[in-house]
Structures are given as C-alpha cells and as structure tokens.
Short mmCIF file of C-alpha atoms and ligand atoms in Angstrom, two decimals:
data_model
loop_
_atom_site.label_atom_id
_atom_site.label_comp_id
_atom_site.label_asym_id
_atom_site.label_seq_id
_atom_site.Cartn_x
_atom_site.Cartn_y
_atom_site.Cartn_z
CA UNK A 4 0.02 0.21 0.13
CA UNK A 5 2.91 2.24 0.69
CA UNK A 6 3.84 4.60 -2.06
CA UNK A 7 6.75 6.44 -3.01
CA UNK A 8 7.43 9.66 -1.12
CA UNK A 9 5.85 12.81 -3.02
CA UNK A 10 8.49 15.16 -3.06
CA UNK A 11 7.70 18.91 -2.40
CA UNK A 12 9.13 19.83 -5.81
CA UNK A 13 10.55 18.75 -8.94
CA UNK A 14 11.91 20.37 -12.08
CA UNK A 15 9.72 20.02 -15.32
CA UNK A 16 12.46 19.13 -17.84
CA UNK A 17 11.92 17.27 -20.92
CA UNK A 18 13.72 16.51 -24.02
CA UNK A 19 13.54 19.99 -25.22
CA UNK A 20 15.51 20.94 -22.84
CA UNK A 21 17.92 18.13 -22.87
CA UNK A 22 18.33 18.44 -26.72
CA UNK A 23 19.01 22.49 -26.34
CA UNK A 24 21.73 21.56 -23.86
CA UNK A 25 23.40 18.90 -25.79
CA UNK A 26 23.02 21.06 -29.20
CA UNK A 27 24.97 23.73 -27.10
CA UNK A 28 27.55 21.45 -25.58
CA UNK A 29 28.34 20.24 -28.88
CA UNK A 30 28.44 23.91 -30.51
CA UNK A 31 31.55 24.56 -28.58
CA UNK A 32 29.97 27.87 -27.67
CA UNK A 33 29.32 27.76 -23.66
CA UNK A 34 30.28 31.69 -22.87
CA UNK A 35 27.53 34.07 -22.60
CA UNK A 36 26.86 34.58 -26.09
CA UNK A 37 23.93 34.15 -28.80
CA UNK A 38 21.68 32.06 -26.79
CA UNK A 39 21.85 34.48 -23.68
CA UNK A 40 20.90 37.08 -25.96
CA UNK A 41 18.25 34.92 -27.77
CA UNK A 42 16.84 34.45 -23.98
CA UNK A 43 16.86 37.85 -23.12
CA UNK A 44 14.77 39.24 -26.25
CA UNK A 45 12.10 36.50 -26.33
CA UNK A 46 12.13 36.90 -22.34
CA UNK A 47 11.71 40.77 -22.82
CA UNK A 48 9.09 40.58 -25.86
CA UNK A 49 7.17 38.02 -23.44
CA UNK A 50 6.87 40.58 -20.93
CA UNK A 51 6.50 43.49 -22.72
CA UNK A 52 9.42 45.31 -21.31
CA UNK A 53 12.36 47.37 -22.89
CA UNK A 54 15.16 45.43 -21.40
CA UNK A 55 15.70 41.94 -19.99
CA UNK A 56 19.56 41.31 -18.86
CA UNK A 57 20.14 37.78 -17.86
CA UNK A 58 22.21 36.92 -14.43
CA UNK A 59 23.52 33.72 -12.59
CA UNK A 60 20.70 34.42 -9.95
CA UNK A 61 17.90 36.74 -8.99
CA UNK A 62 20.20 37.14 -5.75
CA UNK A 63 22.58 38.44 -8.25
CA UNK A 64 20.19 40.29 -10.45
CA UNK A 65 18.89 42.19 -7.34
CA UNK A 66 22.49 43.14 -5.80
CA UNK A 67 23.30 44.57 -9.46
CA UNK A 68 20.03 46.50 -9.73
CA UNK A 69 20.33 48.26 -6.80
CA UNK A 70 24.34 49.21 -7.65
CA UNK A 71 22.93 50.26 -10.89
CA UNK A 72 19.97 52.53 -9.08
CA UNK A 73 22.83 54.22 -6.60
CA UNK A 74 21.79 52.53 -3.74
CA UNK A 75 24.84 52.19 -1.32
CA UNK A 76 26.02 53.17 2.16
CA UNK A 77 24.35 55.13 4.62
CA UNK A 78 20.84 54.26 2.49
CA UNK A 79 17.97 52.37 3.95
CA UNK A 80 15.97 50.13 1.58
CA UNK A 81 12.55 48.65 2.89
CA UNK A 82 12.22 44.80 2.89
CA UNK A 83 9.05 42.63 3.97
CA UNK A 84 9.36 40.63 7.37
CA UNK A 85 8.75 37.63 5.52
CA UNK A 86 10.85 36.81 2.34
CA UNK A 87 13.62 34.64 1.46
CA UNK A 88 17.06 35.78 3.16
CA UNK A 89 18.56 37.10 -0.32
CA UNK A 90 16.20 40.29 -0.31
CA UNK A 91 17.76 41.54 2.61
CA UNK A 92 21.27 40.18 1.88
CA UNK A 93 22.05 41.90 -1.07
CA UNK A 94 21.06 45.42 0.93
CA UNK A 95 23.91 44.88 3.15
CA UNK A 96 26.22 43.45 -0.03
CA UNK A 97 26.00 47.59 -1.34
CA UNK A 98 26.69 48.64 2.30
CA UNK A 99 22.88 49.71 2.66
CA UNK A 100 20.70 49.15 5.65
CA UNK A 101 17.68 46.76 5.51
CA UNK A 102 14.74 48.30 7.02
CA UNK A 103 11.95 45.52 7.74
CA UNK A 104 8.32 46.31 7.26
CA UNK A 105 5.25 44.09 8.28
CA UNK A 106 3.34 41.97 5.81
CA UNK A 107 -0.57 42.27 4.84
CA UNK A 108 -1.95 39.50 7.35
CA UNK A 109 -3.70 37.99 4.40
CA UNK A 110 -1.62 37.60 1.53
CA UNK A 111 1.61 37.98 3.22
CA UNK A 112 2.75 40.74 1.08
CA UNK A 113 4.61 44.00 2.21
CA UNK A 114 1.96 46.15 3.56
CA UNK A 115 1.70 49.74 1.77
CA UNK A 116 0.89 51.02 5.55
CA UNK A 117 3.66 49.52 7.42
CA UNK A 118 6.48 50.81 4.56
CA UNK A 119 5.23 54.27 5.09
CA UNK A 120 5.51 53.68 8.65
CA UNK A 121 9.32 53.20 8.08
CA UNK A 122 10.07 56.02 6.08
CA UNK A 123 13.06 57.99 7.12
CA UNK A 124 15.07 60.80 5.35
CA UNK A 125 17.50 58.26 4.45
CA UNK A 126 15.10 55.51 2.70
CA UNK A 127 16.47 55.13 -0.85
CA UNK A 128 14.25 52.12 -2.24
CA UNK A 129 11.71 49.55 -1.61
CA UNK A 130 12.00 45.83 -2.29
CA UNK A 131 8.44 44.27 -2.73
CA UNK A 132 8.14 40.37 -3.22
CA UNK A 133 5.52 39.12 -5.27
CA UNK A 134 4.70 36.42 -2.47
CA UNK A 135 3.72 32.76 -3.76
CA UNK A 136 3.10 34.32 -7.23
CA UNK A 137 0.40 37.24 -6.27
CA UNK A 138 1.70 40.21 -7.08
CA UNK A 139 1.89 42.96 -4.09
CA UNK A 140 -0.42 46.09 -4.17
CA UNK A 141 2.27 47.86 -6.55
CA UNK A 142 0.25 50.99 -7.25
CA UNK A 143 0.07 51.87 -3.87
CA UNK A 144 3.76 51.04 -3.49
CA UNK A 145 4.96 52.94 -6.36
CA UNK A 146 3.15 56.04 -5.55
CA UNK A 147 4.64 56.10 -2.10
CA UNK A 148 8.02 55.78 -4.28
CA UNK A 149 7.20 58.49 -6.18
CA UNK A 150 5.81 60.70 -3.43
CA UNK A 151 9.56 59.89 -1.40
CA UNK A 152 11.61 59.74 -4.61
CA UNK A 153 12.42 56.09 -4.08
CA UNK A 154 13.42 53.34 -6.17
CA UNK A 155 11.36 50.25 -6.34
CA UNK A 156 13.15 47.18 -7.05
CA UNK A 157 10.93 44.03 -7.04
CA UNK A 158 12.00 40.60 -5.80
CA UNK A 159 9.80 38.67 -8.66
CA UNK A 160 11.38 35.43 -7.90
CA UNK A 161 8.05 33.90 -7.54
CA UNK A 162 6.51 35.99 -10.18
CA UNK A 163 7.29 34.50 -13.43
CA UNK A 164 3.62 34.59 -14.99
CA UNK A 165 2.02 36.67 -12.65
CA UNK A 166 0.31 39.71 -13.73
CA UNK A 167 -0.93 42.81 -11.95
CA UNK A 168 -4.19 44.68 -13.25
CA UNK A 169 -3.77 43.32 -16.34
CA UNK A 170 0.04 43.70 -16.68
CA UNK A 171 2.70 41.30 -16.64
CA UNK A 172 5.02 41.91 -13.37
CA UNK A 173 8.41 43.06 -15.10
CA UNK A 174 7.39 46.12 -16.46
CA UNK A 175 9.03 47.80 -13.97
CA UNK A 176 10.51 51.84 -14.11
CA UNK A 177 13.53 50.79 -12.07
CA UNK A 178 13.84 46.82 -11.77
CA UNK A 179 12.25 43.90 -11.43
CA UNK A 180 14.37 40.55 -11.02
CA UNK A 181 12.87 36.88 -11.40
CA UNK A 182 14.74 33.70 -10.73
CA UNK A 183 15.33 30.32 -12.61
CA UNK A 184 16.43 28.57 -9.34
CA UNK A 185 15.46 24.60 -9.81
CA UNK A 186 12.16 25.59 -7.97
CA UNK A 187 10.67 28.36 -9.67
CA UNK A 188 8.18 28.42 -12.26
CA UNK A 189 10.59 28.26 -15.11
CA UNK A 190 14.45 27.25 -14.35
CA UNK A 191 17.71 27.12 -15.94
CA UNK A 192 19.03 25.04 -13.09
CA UNK A 193 20.24 28.52 -11.56
CA UNK A 194 19.86 31.71 -12.98
CA UNK A 195 18.00 35.25 -13.18
CA UNK A 196 16.64 37.94 -15.18
CA UNK A 197 16.36 41.84 -14.50
CA UNK A 198 13.98 43.81 -16.56
CA UNK A 199 13.58 47.31 -16.79
CA UNK A 200 12.14 50.31 -18.50
CA UNK A 201 15.35 52.11 -17.53
CA UNK A 202 18.10 52.55 -20.33
CA UNK A 203 20.35 53.67 -17.41
CA UNK A 204 19.36 50.51 -15.28
CA UNK A 205 20.05 48.16 -17.65
CA UNK A 206 23.52 49.66 -19.08
CA UNK A 207 24.25 49.37 -15.29
CA UNK A 208 23.44 45.96 -14.43
CA UNK A 209 24.94 44.73 -18.30
CA UNK A 210 27.92 46.37 -17.69
CA UNK A 211 28.48 45.37 -13.54
CA UNK A 212 27.66 41.43 -14.71
CA UNK A 213 30.70 41.20 -16.79
CA UNK A 214 33.50 42.43 -14.59
CA UNK A 215 32.76 46.36 -15.52
CA UNK A 216 33.79 45.66 -19.16
CA UNK A 217 32.56 47.90 -21.57
CA UNK A 218 29.54 46.62 -23.58
CA UNK A 219 31.14 45.38 -26.83
CA UNK A 220 33.37 43.16 -24.95
CA UNK A 221 30.73 40.51 -25.82
CA UNK A 222 32.07 40.25 -28.87
CA UNK A 223 35.79 39.58 -27.94
CA UNK A 224 35.67 35.99 -28.59
CA UNK A 225 34.01 36.26 -31.91
CA UNK A 226 35.36 37.17 -35.43
CA UNK A 227 33.21 40.41 -35.33
CA UNK A 228 34.93 41.42 -31.75
CA UNK A 229 38.50 42.24 -30.89
CA UNK A 230 40.57 41.16 -27.89
CA UNK A 231 40.43 44.41 -26.51
CA UNK A 232 38.10 46.08 -23.58
CA UNK A 233 37.84 48.88 -21.45
CA UNK A 234 36.87 48.48 -17.74
CA UNK A 235 34.84 51.03 -16.57
CA UNK A 236 33.64 49.93 -13.22
CA UNK A 237 34.92 46.98 -10.72
CA UNK A 238 32.23 45.00 -11.80
CA UNK A 239 31.21 41.29 -10.81
CA UNK A 240 31.36 37.70 -12.56
CA UNK A 241 27.37 37.31 -12.86
CA UNK A 242 26.27 36.83 -16.67
CA UNK A 243 24.15 33.93 -17.45
CA UNK A 244 26.11 30.94 -19.80
CA UNK A 245 24.75 30.11 -23.09
CA UNK A 246 23.97 26.47 -21.54
CA UNK A 247 21.63 27.86 -19.03
CA UNK A 248 20.06 30.14 -21.48
CA UNK A 249 19.35 27.03 -23.73
CA UNK A 250 17.23 25.70 -21.18
CA UNK A 251 15.78 28.88 -20.45
CA UNK A 252 14.48 29.14 -23.92
CA UNK A 253 13.36 25.59 -24.08
CA UNK A 254 11.41 26.49 -20.63
CA UNK A 255 10.00 29.62 -21.84
CA UNK A 256 8.60 27.81 -25.12
CA UNK A 257 6.52 25.75 -22.49
CA UNK A 258 5.72 28.63 -19.76
CA UNK A 259 2.08 28.86 -21.29
CA UNK A 260 1.16 25.18 -20.51
CA UNK A 261 3.50 25.10 -17.27
CA UNK A 262 0.81 28.17 -15.68
CA UNK A 263 -2.00 26.90 -16.92
CA UNK A 264 -1.41 23.40 -14.93
CA UNK A 265 -0.26 25.32 -12.22
CA UNK A 266 -3.44 27.30 -12.10
CA UNK A 267 -5.39 23.89 -12.43
CA UNK A 268 -3.52 22.32 -9.74
CA UNK A 269 -4.40 25.12 -7.35
CA UNK A 270 -7.96 25.13 -8.26
CA UNK A 271 -8.22 21.31 -7.79
CA UNK A 272 -6.83 21.51 -4.05
CA UNK A 273 -9.20 24.58 -3.70
CA UNK A 274 -11.74 21.91 -4.43
CA UNK A 275 -10.68 18.79 -3.17
CA UNK A 276 -9.90 20.83 0.51
CA UNK A 277 -12.92 22.85 0.76
CA UNK A 278 -14.61 20.41 3.14
CA UNK A 279 -11.54 20.97 5.89
CA UNK A 280 -12.15 24.07 8.08
CA UNK A 281 -9.67 23.38 10.38
CA UNK A 282 -7.11 25.20 7.93
CA UNK A 283 -7.48 28.33 5.41
CA UNK A 284 -6.63 27.89 1.78
CA UNK A 285 -4.57 30.80 -0.33
CA UNK A 286 -7.10 33.10 -2.40
CA UNK A 287 -6.20 35.26 -5.13
CA UNK A 288 -6.87 38.96 -4.07
CA UNK A 289 -6.92 40.00 -7.51
CA UNK A 290 -6.85 38.15 -10.92
CA UNK A 291 -3.19 36.88 -12.04
CA UNK A 292 -1.68 34.76 -9.36
CA UNK A 293 0.68 32.84 -10.79
CA UNK A 294 0.55 30.02 -8.32
CA UNK A 295 4.21 29.55 -7.65
CA UNK A 296 3.46 28.38 -4.26
CA UNK A 297 0.25 26.67 -2.59
CA UNK A 298 0.51 28.05 1.04
CA UNK A 299 -2.21 26.73 3.35
CA UNK A 300 -2.85 28.31 7.06
CA UNK A 301 -3.46 25.98 10.08
CA UNK A 302 -6.35 27.37 12.34
CA UNK A 303 -4.67 26.78 15.43
CA UNK A 304 -7.84 27.32 17.63
CA UNK A 305 -9.60 24.50 15.40
CA UNK A 306 -6.39 22.11 15.80
CA UNK A 307 -4.27 20.74 19.08
CA UNK A 308 -1.20 20.17 16.63
CA UNK A 309 1.79 22.64 16.02
CA UNK A 310 2.88 23.63 12.36
CA UNK A 311 6.22 21.63 13.12
CA UNK A 312 4.20 18.71 14.12
CA UNK A 313 1.71 18.96 11.36
CA UNK A 314 4.53 19.17 8.77
CA UNK A 315 6.38 15.70 10.67
CA UNK A 316 3.02 14.13 10.43
CA UNK A 317 2.57 14.77 6.71
CA UNK A 318 5.90 13.42 6.27
CA UNK A 319 5.17 10.33 7.92
CA UNK A 320 2.32 10.44 5.47
CA UNK A 321 5.01 10.49 2.36
CA UNK A 322 4.18 14.22 1.57
CA UNK A 323 6.91 16.41 1.17
CA UNK A 324 6.24 20.34 2.20
CA UNK A 325 8.03 23.44 2.75
CA UNK A 326 7.72 26.69 4.93
CA UNK A 327 8.02 30.00 3.27
CA UNK A 328 9.46 32.11 5.03
CA UNK A 329 10.88 32.00 8.29
CA UNK A 330 10.63 35.67 9.10
CA UNK A 331 13.75 37.65 8.57
CA UNK A 332 13.89 38.95 12.23
CA UNK A 333 14.16 35.27 13.46
CA UNK A 334 17.65 34.91 12.21
CA UNK A 335 20.52 35.39 14.68
CA UNK A 336 22.75 37.58 11.99
CA UNK A 337 19.78 40.04 11.37
CA UNK A 338 18.67 40.29 15.02
CA UNK A 339 22.04 41.14 16.37
CA UNK A 340 23.30 43.54 13.54
CA UNK A 341 20.01 45.70 13.39
CA UNK A 342 18.31 45.12 16.29
CA UNK A 343 15.11 43.39 14.93
CA UNK A 344 13.15 41.93 17.74
CA UNK A 345 10.44 39.63 18.33
CA UNK A 346 7.18 41.07 18.73
CA UNK A 347 7.59 44.34 16.13
CA UNK A 348 6.34 42.32 13.23
CA UNK A 349 2.94 40.57 14.46
CA UNK A 350 1.70 39.76 11.04
CA UNK A 351 4.68 38.06 9.92
CA UNK A 352 5.23 36.14 12.94
CA UNK A 353 1.14 34.75 13.43
CA UNK A 354 1.45 33.60 9.71
CA UNK A 355 4.66 31.84 10.56
CA UNK A 356 3.13 29.66 13.09
CA UNK A 357 0.45 28.66 10.72
CA UNK A 358 1.81 28.34 6.98
CA UNK A 359 2.52 24.98 5.37
CA UNK A 360 3.47 24.96 1.65
CA UNK A 361 2.05 22.04 -0.02
CA UNK A 362 3.36 20.28 -3.18
CA UNK A 363 2.97 22.38 -6.22
CA UNK A 364 4.63 21.41 -9.42
CA UNK A 365 3.51 20.94 -12.98
CA UNK A 366 4.69 17.17 -13.00
CA UNK A 367 2.05 16.33 -10.22
CA UNK A 368 -0.83 14.47 -11.44
CA UNK A 369 -4.33 15.19 -10.19
CA UNK A 370 -4.17 12.11 -8.20
CA UNK A 371 -1.43 13.39 -6.68
CA UNK A 372 -3.19 16.50 -5.61
CA UNK A 373 -5.92 14.15 -4.21
CA UNK A 374 -3.14 12.11 -2.19
CA UNK A 375 -1.92 15.27 -0.56
CA UNK A 376 -5.28 16.67 0.40
CA UNK A 377 -6.31 13.05 2.01
CA UNK A 378 -3.11 13.06 3.90
CA UNK A 379 -3.95 16.56 5.18
CA UNK A 380 -7.12 15.53 6.37
CA UNK A 381 -5.99 12.56 7.95
CA UNK A 382 -3.76 14.65 9.90
CA UNK A 383 -6.41 16.93 11.02
CA UNK A 384 -8.64 14.29 11.99
CA UNK A 385 -6.29 13.31 14.57
CA UNK A 386 -5.66 16.47 16.04
CA UNK A 387 -9.13 18.33 15.77
CA UNK A 388 -10.01 20.01 18.86
C1 PLP B 29 14.29 31.79 -4.60
C2 PLP B 29 14.44 33.24 -4.18
C3 PLP B 29 15.30 34.26 -4.13
C4 PLP B 29 16.78 33.69 -4.84
O1 PLP B 29 16.63 33.19 -6.29
P1 PLP B 29 17.95 32.88 -6.37
O2 PLP B 29 17.84 32.79 -8.27
O3 PLP B 29 18.24 31.32 -5.88
O4 PLP B 29 19.06 33.78 -6.59
C5 PLP B 29 14.98 35.57 -3.62
N1 PLP B 29 13.67 35.74 -3.34
C6 PLP B 29 12.84 34.81 -3.30
C7 PLP B 29 11.43 35.57 -2.54
C8 PLP B 29 12.96 33.74 -3.57
O5 PLP B 29 11.96 32.83 -3.34
#
C-alpha cells in the first residue's frame, strides 16, 4: 500500500531542454553569447518590457540592480518581514541598511501602510516581493516611492507569469528580478533575469555583470570582436552562460502550458480541501496569481497540533512540504546586526506559526493532489480540537 514519497518540488525538464543543452555543448560555445541574447530577447518580448538582462541568479540580479540604482552606504532599503534572506542580504552587500516592514496578514505581501511607517530621510528604495506568485499592491507602493523619490526593486522570484491589473510583472520603471532556480516557475538550474524600462539601469546591470567591461566586450571571442576591452567599473562575474540560456529558451516555449497547469492544480486543491475548515486556503486577492506556491494556513484554534508537528506528520504520510519563509527577524545575524526584535512584526509572526507550503509543480498529477489532500485530512482528523 505504501506509495513512494511525494517530493515537495520537482523541475519539469523534458526532451526539449535536454536536446537544447546537448546542442549547446556540441556547438563549442558555452560562454555568454547568442543563446543568452536570444533568451533575453524572448523574455523581454514575453513581458513587454524594454530590457531583459540575464544573470546567474535572482540574488545577483537584485544586487546589481541596487548598485545600478545608486543604492549604497548610508541608505535604507525597506524589505518585507517574510521573504527569502537574499532580499535583505543584497542590501547589506551594497553597504546599505535593510529596514523591515510587516506584511499584510492575508496575502503576506509588503503592507503599504507598514512601508509608510518606516520611511525616513535615508530611505532610498523599497523591495517588495510578489509572495507565492500573487502581485503585491504595486500601485500603492509605486505611489509611495514617487512621493518620496525612491527606487522600487521588485523581488519577482515567485512572479514569472504573475500579472497585476492586466499587466505582466516585470514592466518595472527601476527593476524587477526573476529567479530561475530549480524550484521556480521556469528554471535554468540556477539563473535570473533583471527586467527594466530604464536604459540606464539596464546598462548599469549589463556592465556590472561582466567585470565592469565596456559593452562591446561581449564580442571579444568572435570574429566580429576584438580582444581589447575597457574596464569602466569594478564589476562582478554574474552573466548567465549559454548553457543555462538554452534551457531557459526551451522552458519559455513551454511556459504557457506550465502556468495553465499550475492554475489547474491550485483550483483542484481548492476543491478537494474545501471541506476541511481547520485550514484556510490561499485566495487570489486580485486576478493574475501565477501559483508559484500553494500556502495553506492552519487554524490553530481548531487544531491541537502546531505547525512543525503538522509538517512532521505529513512527512510520515509520505508528503514533502516546505515553509515560506522564516521571518527575517528570527535569524541571529539580522537580530544582532540591526536590532530587529520579536514582537515587532505581528502579522509575519502569526503567519509563520500557521503556514505550510503544499507540493505544487507541473509534474504532479490530479491523483497526487488528491493524495496530498487525503493526507492533510487524516492529520487534521487526528488533531481536531
Ligand atoms: C528563490 C528566491 C530568491 C533567490 O533566487 P536565486 O535565483 O536562487 O538567487 C530570492 N527571493 C525569493 C523570494 C525567492 O523565493
């Protein structure tokens, strides 16, 4: 009777991706080149944005975008209390200070009122996350930024396929940064993309991702180029390789099917879990959710079990889960360095004791979703108050 363990996440890699990698390997050109350019063009066209700049990760892209926007020592950057640590780490990397703001209690996105309360004369940028694939309240965040003269650098790691009021996430005045890490909506293994309507930000990121070399250095190994380049900034090494871009191009061609399947799986979860009042299901606050994550919330007053034990019992039932995310102020480094204290971000803290990310990925079958739901129901039944 025992079924194999259902992992929390699996990438969807098919023959297209495998063939594209083999073809690239055989081509003899692995460095950033024609496939990176083609991936950038296809990505920019899909989003409908002027520039897409491919980088080694979302983390690297956010770092370079902050630099390109001129964020540095003495500046403060507002980040949400619930996010992956990279969102705050990149602020530290540019010498600025991350400032935590609490999240909305329902969608766990940056709360615009909490942002307003954290503005100071030093605030230079806001970094909203589109949590789980649901767009944050971008209009309100943009108008705060406009009033106060701030940059908005969107952590769009979850937001490939997300739309906001009919427009794809990524048409950013400053920058939106996507992740192609193995678990994300489309993957290149590891990789990221900075999108922007700003010529200056695009140029800054392009220069910084490649050692600070002048733009024409791209061609230095081709018959069109020369081996000479000029260093115009002390840049980094963060350009995507053609090998990753080849995977990205293949994934992009399948993206509409991926997103449709994610939506279907989310709808199926909503249906099969609708009769379990002890858990709250995620809702689409506005149309445009890309369903990167399916995060349920335990109703602690209805259950005699805490979140960690709930995860353990699901594991014993053969179901992999995850938690997105540990609030940043729970981590020792930030607490000690920035004095962030427990009690100061009540919505993030309440959420953390309740959130469980269920498996959601395109390779899941409808039967897998039913199996997860049955396991959830059994755990709930054992621990109903
Ligand atoms: C995955 C993730 C990142 C980091 O992406 P990488 O491409 O691995 O650097 C950043 N922010 C959030 C919210 C993420 O989920």
